[in-house]
Amino acid sequence: QVFLYLGILALAYSITLSFIPYDEPTWRNRLRPIAVALGGILLPSGLTAFQTLETWQAVSLSIRKSLDYQTFIEGSFDLRAGWKSFIAPRFNMVDVTTYVPLLGVLLIPFAFTRFRKDARVWFWTIVAAVAFVLMLGGNSPAYPLIYKLPILNLFRIPARHSFEWTFALSVLAAYGWDGAATFWASRPTPSRLKTLLAISLLLTAILIGVYWNQVGGETSYVALKLAFTLVLLISLWQSLKLSSAKLRAVLAGGVVIVACFFEAQILFRHLWLPNARSVAQREFVTPAPATKYLQQFPALEGRVYTDGPHVTETFDSFNLIPYFGLSNVGGYEPAMLQRFSRAMGNIGLDTSQLRHGLSSDGNLFESDSHVLDILNTKYTTTFWDLGNSLDPAVERNNVNFAATAAPIRLRPRETALFSVHNVQTDSLAIVSSLAYANNTPQGEIIARIKLRTSNGNAVDREFRAGTDTAEWAYERPDLRNNIPHHLPAIFDSFVGDDQNSFAAHRYLSNIAIGDRQLVSKIEIENVSGVQLLLWKLTAIDSATRSSTPIELLGSERWETVFHKNRVVVLKNRRALPRTWLVSNVKSVSADEALQAIRGHSNIEFDPATTALVETPASELPLLTGESLVNSSAQVVAYEPNSLAIESNAERPAMLVVSEINYPGWTAEVDGQPEVIHQTDYLLRGVFLRPGKHRIVMRYTAPRARQGLFISGISLLILCGILVGSRRRLRTKS
């Protein structure tokens, strides 16, 4: 992203230099800046083609192929946030800050005292203005136009245009320095008193900076910053008025060092260093308890799916799991394949949020879903948020509630679907809580509940903040007086944190659905911008005074194997191995395969016995469909770009490999090339004849090989330019 912005900036600057009025007699010399800029862009692009072509293929197959507008404008500054980030970056940032040393900004006006007719000064002024507008992103009426520009619309976080903003202001500050030096140096003062004054002011600024480093409040921070900058500005003024050139250089240089050091050091110490220490000393050295528990199982035995916050002392997030030797099905890849995203419920960047404008269309943990099964997901970890012990089955007011293995965590726009097998009910009892809802107003609709009856009718109900549910940490001291929604009926309470500083709650709501009806399905969709945690769900029949607890996570599939410090590890009893053999194959379309593995298809599908392939039926070999009792397949070698499998089958079969099918993978069976079929929407499949076989799959990186040819040509051109330049220098000398 920065390389793109830098390339555009360099090209624009070169065009400005080529066409501003100056005394170059020939167009050859005038166009030299453009030629240099283009060469500086094209040659490095050619040299890195072996990597960029491979990356371009990944992007073209990923959810980054195009960004919706809402994702595109994520991370926008507004005017207030941009100003506060500029003045007090320690307390205000949006992915990045707009920080530039304030002394440099105060010098910018001097650029126009000496260089007001210089087109370069006006160029950088325009760059700064344009960058400021771009940083506003969705808060700027101009940003929809940027979204229509190819290449540029692939990059999100408008705040990152602070790169051009800070660069342009820094260049203008350099011009301002020269202008100030000329302005003040025209009135030299040889007085020793002025020298001592400049030194004293510089030392005073250092003392203010030391104290500034210790303050905690934002108001004190800003006051000390202004005092620090004012003292430095006066010190610079006195320094540049001295008659001694050496003394001027030493003192002025000291002012620059002090101005650029202190605030950057404060940012590092208070913002970056704590996180760096946290990562270095905790995440990268000591695994969290749940991770340590999972390390006892071989990585090839089963993958892990992590679902929780990014940073916590008790929980390792998805991007740290591989560091400790575990295989995470979620991965950590902003260029996530579109197929993987759709199969996992339309998850978006960094595997943590739904893509804008899309629904999850169900939950991965539902009994009908096979996605985690075919991806060899044997364990899943989730952050519980409440309690330190397993949640038992309970009875409240003659209503029975099932034991909870872990809550269903519905992020914004996610949906959970529950089959209730034709239960007579006239109301639902829901135990729930909210997370990150400290700004959610009273009465805001959190979820929509849709009940489907056996005769095809639908009943829709709303689930609201402050009436039906609330923030789980409602009583936390820093939140208690600021949460804008009320406290509804409390189901139970737990210790909120390790310091026992507050009580955390779960909330009970009774949703009336009208007349007594025979319900077959319950759908709960999170329509808010916060997380909804569903803990317990019970269908109530008032006429018979009976209640039917509904399993959120089926015990026949999920087993709780670890629970500590509010982190739960669930074992998937249905997880398939890394590779297996099937004797049934069905030819389907991509959409049919997706619906089948998600559990939303009329096709009968058991991934342990049947493979869904996206190959025409006429091109498929005939399989018997008989069970493979005495057959086996196991991975015997596993590397990032290759794997080897040994199999034994008593009859023709298809080998299904629980690895993402991606262009560039090839297969050999007993040394002979074999076609890899797109299987079960995500995976690889290879047909095998009866008997023992050794199957080897390798990633050949075809785009990287093509790019290597371009890189080689670019390197030869660069060498030619270097040789030619040396010869010209020798000729001139």
PDB file of N, CA, C and O in Angstrom, residues 85 153 260 268 310 343 387 482 494 497 561 581 607 646 686 693 725:
ATOM      1  N   SER A  85      -5.594  13.396  16.855  1.00  0.00           N
ATOM      2  CA  SER A  85      -4.465  12.519  16.576  1.00  0.00           C
ATOM      3  C   SER A  85      -3.211  13.325  16.258  1.00  0.00           C
ATOM      4  O   SER A  85      -2.098  12.908  16.561  1.00  0.00           O
ATOM      5  N   ASN A 153      -8.738   1.096  -5.307  1.00  0.00           N
ATOM      6  CA  ASN A 153      -9.892   0.600  -4.557  1.00  0.00           C
ATOM      7  C   ASN A 153      -9.669  -0.788  -3.963  1.00  0.00           C
ATOM      8  O   ASN A 153     -10.591  -1.396  -3.426  1.00  0.00           O
ATOM      9  N   CYS A 260      12.345  16.233  17.441  1.00  0.00           N
ATOM     10  CA  CYS A 260      11.926  14.978  16.803  1.00  0.00           C
ATOM     11  C   CYS A 260      11.999  13.776  17.742  1.00  0.00           C
ATOM     12  O   CYS A 260      11.442  12.721  17.431  1.00  0.00           O
ATOM     13  N   PHE A 268       6.391   5.684  21.641  1.00  0.00           N
ATOM     14  CA  PHE A 268       6.999   4.350  21.708  1.00  0.00           C
ATOM     15  C   PHE A 268       6.858   3.760  23.104  1.00  0.00           C
ATOM     16  O   PHE A 268       6.455   2.611  23.278  1.00  0.00           O
ATOM     17  N   HIS A 310      -8.245 -10.979  20.080  1.00  0.00           N
ATOM     18  CA  HIS A 310      -6.887 -11.026  19.555  1.00  0.00           C
ATOM     19  C   HIS A 310      -5.840 -11.114  20.658  1.00  0.00           C
ATOM     20  O   HIS A 310      -4.830 -11.771  20.500  1.00  0.00           O
ATOM     21  N   ALA A 343     -17.371 -20.820   2.550  1.00  0.00           N
ATOM     22  CA  ALA A 343     -17.605 -22.050   3.298  1.00  0.00           C
ATOM     23  C   ALA A 343     -17.658 -21.795   4.801  1.00  0.00           C
ATOM     24  O   ALA A 343     -18.456 -22.404   5.521  1.00  0.00           O
ATOM     25  N   GLY A 387     -17.662 -16.650  33.985  1.00  0.00           N
ATOM     26  CA  GLY A 387     -17.555 -17.839  34.803  1.00  0.00           C
ATOM     27  C   GLY A 387     -16.251 -18.581  34.685  1.00  0.00           C
ATOM     28  O   GLY A 387     -15.509 -18.441  33.726  1.00  0.00           O
ATOM     29  N   ASN A 482     -21.777   4.802  32.329  1.00  0.00           N
ATOM     30  CA  ASN A 482     -21.779   5.316  30.956  1.00  0.00           C
ATOM     31  C   ASN A 482     -22.612   4.475  29.991  1.00  0.00           C
ATOM     32  O   ASN A 482     -22.866   4.907  28.868  1.00  0.00           O
ATOM     33  N   PHE A 494     -21.523 -13.950  37.763  1.00  0.00           N
ATOM     34  CA  PHE A 494     -20.238 -14.597  37.972  1.00  0.00           C
ATOM     35  C   PHE A 494     -19.207 -13.540  38.331  1.00  0.00           C
ATOM     36  O   PHE A 494     -19.440 -12.336  38.174  1.00  0.00           O
ATOM     37  N   ASP A 497     -13.721 -10.640  36.718  1.00  0.00           N
ATOM     38  CA  ASP A 497     -12.310 -10.676  36.349  1.00  0.00           C
ATOM     39  C   ASP A 497     -11.519 -11.346  37.468  1.00  0.00           C
ATOM     40  O   ASP A 497     -12.061 -11.701  38.516  1.00  0.00           O
ATOM     41  N   VAL A 561     -13.423 -30.502  26.562  1.00  0.00           N
ATOM     42  CA  VAL A 561     -12.243 -31.224  27.051  1.00  0.00           C
ATOM     43  C   VAL A 561     -11.314 -30.336  27.867  1.00  0.00           C
ATOM     44  O   VAL A 561     -10.357 -30.826  28.470  1.00  0.00           O
ATOM     45  N   LEU A 581     -10.381 -42.204   2.322  1.00  0.00           N
ATOM     46  CA  LEU A 581     -10.828 -42.807   1.072  1.00  0.00           C
ATOM     47  C   LEU A 581     -12.349 -42.920   1.061  1.00  0.00           C
ATOM     48  O   LEU A 581     -12.966 -43.222   2.083  1.00  0.00           O
ATOM     49  N   PRO A 607     -19.607 -36.849   4.245  1.00  0.00           N
ATOM     50  CA  PRO A 607     -18.264 -36.682   3.687  1.00  0.00           C
ATOM     51  C   PRO A 607     -17.336 -37.857   3.959  1.00  0.00           C
ATOM     52  O   PRO A 607     -16.321 -38.017   3.268  1.00  0.00           O
ATOM     53  N   GLU A 646       0.460 -42.482   1.796  1.00  0.00           N
ATOM     54  CA  GLU A 646       0.465 -43.902   1.448  1.00  0.00           C
ATOM     55  C   GLU A 646      -0.941 -44.441   1.657  1.00  0.00           C
ATOM     56  O   GLU A 646      -1.553 -44.214   2.710  1.00  0.00           O
ATOM     57  N   VAL A 686      -8.184 -37.283  -5.576  1.00  0.00           N
ATOM     58  CA  VAL A 686      -7.446 -38.028  -6.608  1.00  0.00           C
ATOM     59  C   VAL A 686      -8.036 -39.434  -6.684  1.00  0.00           C
ATOM     60  O   VAL A 686      -8.225 -40.093  -5.644  1.00  0.00           O
ATOM     61  N   HIS A 693      -0.604 -47.610  -2.908  1.00  0.00           N
ATOM     62  CA  HIS A 693      -0.093 -46.502  -3.722  1.00  0.00           C
ATOM     63  C   HIS A 693       0.639 -45.496  -2.837  1.00  0.00           C
ATOM     64  O   HIS A 693       0.353 -45.385  -1.639  1.00  0.00           O
ATOM     65  N   SER A 725      26.418   3.505 -17.272  1.00  0.00           N
ATOM     66  CA  SER A 725      26.692   4.695 -16.459  1.00  0.00           C
ATOM     67  C   SER A 725      28.169   4.795 -16.117  1.00  0.00           C
ATOM     68  O   SER A 725      28.765   5.870 -16.173  1.00  0.00           O
TER      69      SER A 725
END
